[in-house]
Amino acid sequence: MDSKKVWFVTGASKGLGLSLVKQLLDQGFKVAATSRNIDDLRRAVNSKSDSFLPLAVDLKAGASVEQSIKATIAHFGRIDVVVNNAGYGLLGSIEELSDQEARENFDVNVFGSLNVIRAVMPHLREQQSGHIFNISSIGGFTGNFPGFGIYCATKFAVEGLSESLAAEAKAFGINVTIVSPGYFRTDFLTATSIGVPSHPIDAYEAVRASQQAHQTQINGNQPGDPKKQF
C-alpha cells in the first residue's frame, strides 16, 4: 500500500484500533487517531512523530466529528482511508436491558460511524477516491449468542449500512469494506469496554452463564492475536 496515504482511525486508544495505529505508524503512514480521552491516546500510542495526529472526539456529537475531519485535512491535506473502529460490547438479555442502555450502544456503534461517514464523504467524493473500513463483528453474521442481542443488532446494522454505502460510493471511486472479527485478545471484555444491565434478571440462566464466562474465562484467553488482524 502507498505509505503516503492518510488514515483516520476511531477508537484508537486500545484494542484493535491501537494495534492498527501502531502498525501504520511503523510502516510510515500518516495517521489521525481519535479517542474520547486524548491523554489516554497519547500514552497508548507513545509517538512523537509528525505523522501522528491525536484527536479528542465525541463520536456521538456530529460537530465534534466534523471538527476532527477538518483538523485532519488541515494537518495532512487529505484523508484516504477511514477506519470506523470505535465501539463497545453490551451483554444482557433483550428484556432486561433498558431503553437507555440499548440506545447508548446504538449511538456509539452505529450512529458514531454514521457521523464519521457523513463528515468525510464530501471530501472523498471531491477527490474521487478513498476507502472506508467499518469494523463489525462475528455478531454481525449471527445473533445466536445469549445476552448479546442488542450488540448483535448494532453490528447487523453496521453490515447493512456498509453494503448500501458500498453501492452508493462506488461511482465516486470510494471502496467500502466490512471487517468482522471473532474473538481477539484485546480489552473488549473488560469493564471499560463492555456494558452489563443495571437490573439483571436472574431467570435468564443462559445469559448469566454467558456473562460470567466472557468476563472471567474468555477475557484474556481469546484465540486471535490483534497484531495479526491487519
XYZ file of C-alpha atoms in Angstrom:
230
model
C 0.000 0.000 0.000
C 1.071 3.595 -0.645
C 2.654 4.840 2.597
C 1.766 8.408 1.614
C -1.895 7.702 2.313
C -3.551 9.412 5.268
C -5.544 7.219 7.648
C -8.299 8.299 10.039
C -8.910 5.732 12.799
C -11.533 5.958 15.547
C -11.343 4.225 18.921
C -7.564 4.185 18.758
C -6.513 4.231 22.416
C -6.906 0.459 22.906
C -7.755 -2.834 21.268
C -7.707 -3.370 17.522
C -7.627 0.382 16.881
C -4.453 0.858 18.897
C -2.773 -2.131 17.277
C -3.644 -0.795 13.819
C -2.393 2.732 14.542
C 0.945 1.476 15.845
C 1.444 -0.741 12.804
C 0.535 2.059 10.395
C 2.979 4.480 12.005
C 5.724 1.847 11.963
C 5.122 1.437 8.226
C 5.393 5.165 7.560
C 1.737 6.102 7.099
C 0.232 9.369 8.282
C -2.411 8.687 10.919
C -5.109 10.770 12.576
C -6.395 8.806 15.554
C -9.353 9.538 17.799
C -10.357 8.752 21.344
C -12.669 10.244 23.928
C -9.601 10.944 26.086
C -6.654 12.395 24.185
C -4.229 11.841 27.081
C -5.033 8.115 27.112
C -4.494 8.053 23.355
C -1.109 9.798 23.518
C 0.104 7.494 26.280
C -1.071 4.375 24.464
C 0.462 5.230 21.085
C 3.558 6.913 22.560
C 4.658 8.580 19.335
C 6.250 11.986 18.802
C 6.162 11.634 15.025
C 4.694 14.401 12.878
C 2.834 11.605 11.103
C 0.665 11.071 14.191
C -2.270 13.385 14.911
C -4.138 12.526 18.134
C -7.664 13.914 18.388
C -10.170 14.050 21.234
C -13.538 13.254 19.652
C -17.043 12.579 20.893
C -18.384 10.336 18.138
C -21.954 10.880 19.313
C -21.660 14.612 18.585
C -21.737 15.493 14.907
C -19.966 18.805 15.442
C -17.072 17.096 17.255
C -16.687 14.573 14.443
C -16.821 17.257 11.743
C -14.141 19.255 13.544
C -11.869 16.207 13.695
C -12.227 15.649 9.945
C -11.421 19.312 9.275
C -8.428 19.161 11.633
C -7.078 16.085 9.861
C -7.354 17.698 6.424
C -5.809 20.921 7.723
C -2.879 18.949 9.166
C -2.273 16.365 6.430
C -4.015 17.898 3.424
C -6.360 14.967 2.783
C -7.867 11.721 4.074
C -7.521 8.482 2.119
C -8.582 5.687 4.460
C -11.191 5.774 7.221
C -11.487 3.053 9.863
C -14.674 3.169 11.922
C -13.386 1.044 14.777
C -14.821 2.675 17.910
C -17.487 0.710 19.730
C -18.202 -1.349 22.806
C -19.952 -4.557 23.781
C -23.220 -4.840 25.659
C -24.070 -8.045 27.492
C -27.652 -8.551 28.655
C -30.917 -10.130 27.583
C -33.326 -8.180 25.405
C -35.825 -7.982 28.262
C -33.501 -6.763 30.983
C -31.607 -4.079 29.055
C -33.220 -0.686 29.405
C -34.131 1.581 26.518
C -31.303 3.912 27.534
C -28.739 1.090 27.650
C -29.787 -0.173 24.206
C -29.862 3.273 22.621
C -26.435 4.145 24.012
C -24.975 1.063 22.315
C -26.551 2.089 19.010
C -25.393 5.691 19.491
C -21.760 4.630 19.669
C -21.613 1.505 17.496
C -23.891 2.701 14.688
C -24.536 6.425 14.794
C -20.927 7.203 15.709
C -19.829 5.580 12.458
C -22.596 7.346 10.561
C -21.373 10.697 11.901
C -17.894 9.939 10.579
C -19.207 8.764 7.205
C -21.377 11.846 6.726
C -18.495 14.154 7.651
C -15.842 12.521 5.466
C -17.827 11.609 2.350
C -17.808 15.137 0.825
C -14.003 15.111 0.904
C -13.692 11.601 -0.516
C -16.193 12.417 -3.243
C -14.286 15.558 -4.165
C -11.005 13.689 -4.555
C -12.800 10.770 -6.280
C -11.008 8.205 -4.149
C -10.963 6.705 -0.690
C -11.562 3.568 1.328
C -13.842 3.167 4.338
C -13.399 0.204 6.670
C -16.308 -0.426 9.042
C -15.406 -2.749 11.910
C -18.271 -5.135 12.522
C -18.133 -8.472 14.368
C -18.939 -12.134 14.117
C -22.071 -10.852 15.864
C -22.951 -9.164 12.584
C -23.305 -12.602 10.975
C -25.400 -14.343 13.618
C -27.298 -13.292 16.707
C -27.254 -16.751 18.266
C -25.382 -15.542 21.356
C -27.450 -15.397 24.580
C -27.087 -11.942 26.086
C -25.665 -10.221 23.013
C -28.897 -9.370 21.206
C -28.544 -5.596 21.265
C -24.832 -5.677 20.456
C -25.524 -8.054 17.561
C -28.291 -5.737 16.374
C -25.803 -2.856 16.200
C -23.404 -4.972 14.159
C -26.165 -6.209 11.842
C -26.918 -2.519 11.291
C -23.270 -1.784 10.533
C -23.190 -4.572 7.953
C -26.394 -3.401 6.271
C -25.432 0.257 6.042
C -21.963 -0.707 4.823
C -23.349 -2.765 1.955
C -25.586 0.118 0.864
C -22.766 2.641 1.285
C -20.543 0.487 -0.932
C -23.150 0.599 -3.689
C -23.632 4.360 -3.305
C -19.937 5.273 -3.088
C -18.673 3.092 -5.937
C -19.464 5.748 -8.548
C -17.057 8.139 -6.788
C -14.103 5.744 -6.703
C -14.660 5.027 -2.996
C -14.428 1.466 -1.659
C -16.161 0.175 1.467
C -15.026 -2.913 3.368
C -16.660 -4.683 6.321
C -14.259 -6.279 8.828
C -15.931 -8.880 11.058
C -13.511 -10.129 13.748
C -14.148 -13.019 16.067
C -12.510 -13.273 19.485
C -9.250 -11.328 19.790
C -7.054 -10.746 22.828
C -7.958 -7.119 23.435
C -9.637 -5.425 26.391
C -13.037 -5.730 24.673
C -14.358 -7.884 27.545
C -13.033 -5.685 30.348
C -15.261 -3.394 32.389
C -14.227 -0.342 30.362
C -15.282 -1.900 27.043
C -18.400 -3.923 27.781
C -21.647 -2.870 29.411
C -23.904 -5.017 31.563
C -27.541 -4.445 32.583
C -28.263 -2.225 35.555
C -31.131 -4.528 36.538
C -30.265 -8.146 35.680
C -32.981 -10.788 35.770
C -31.811 -13.997 37.436
C -34.266 -16.125 35.455
C -32.008 -15.776 32.400
C -29.607 -18.505 33.434
C -28.019 -18.852 29.975
C -27.332 -15.120 29.848
C -25.795 -15.064 33.318
C -23.632 -18.070 32.428
C -22.512 -16.354 29.228
C -21.761 -13.155 31.124
C -19.646 -14.980 33.685
C -17.801 -16.958 31.028
C -16.975 -13.891 28.937
C -15.849 -11.800 31.890
C -13.890 -14.413 33.845
C -12.856 -17.186 31.450
C -12.777 -15.904 27.870
C -11.354 -12.464 28.702
C -7.615 -12.563 28.114
C -7.742 -16.025 26.563
C -9.193 -15.165 23.166
C -7.501 -17.108 20.338
C -6.978 -14.140 17.981
C -3.826 -12.006 18.020
C -4.721 -8.365 17.265
C -1.262 -7.756 15.789
C -2.048 -10.283 13.049
C -5.511 -8.903 12.271
C -4.195 -6.245 9.905
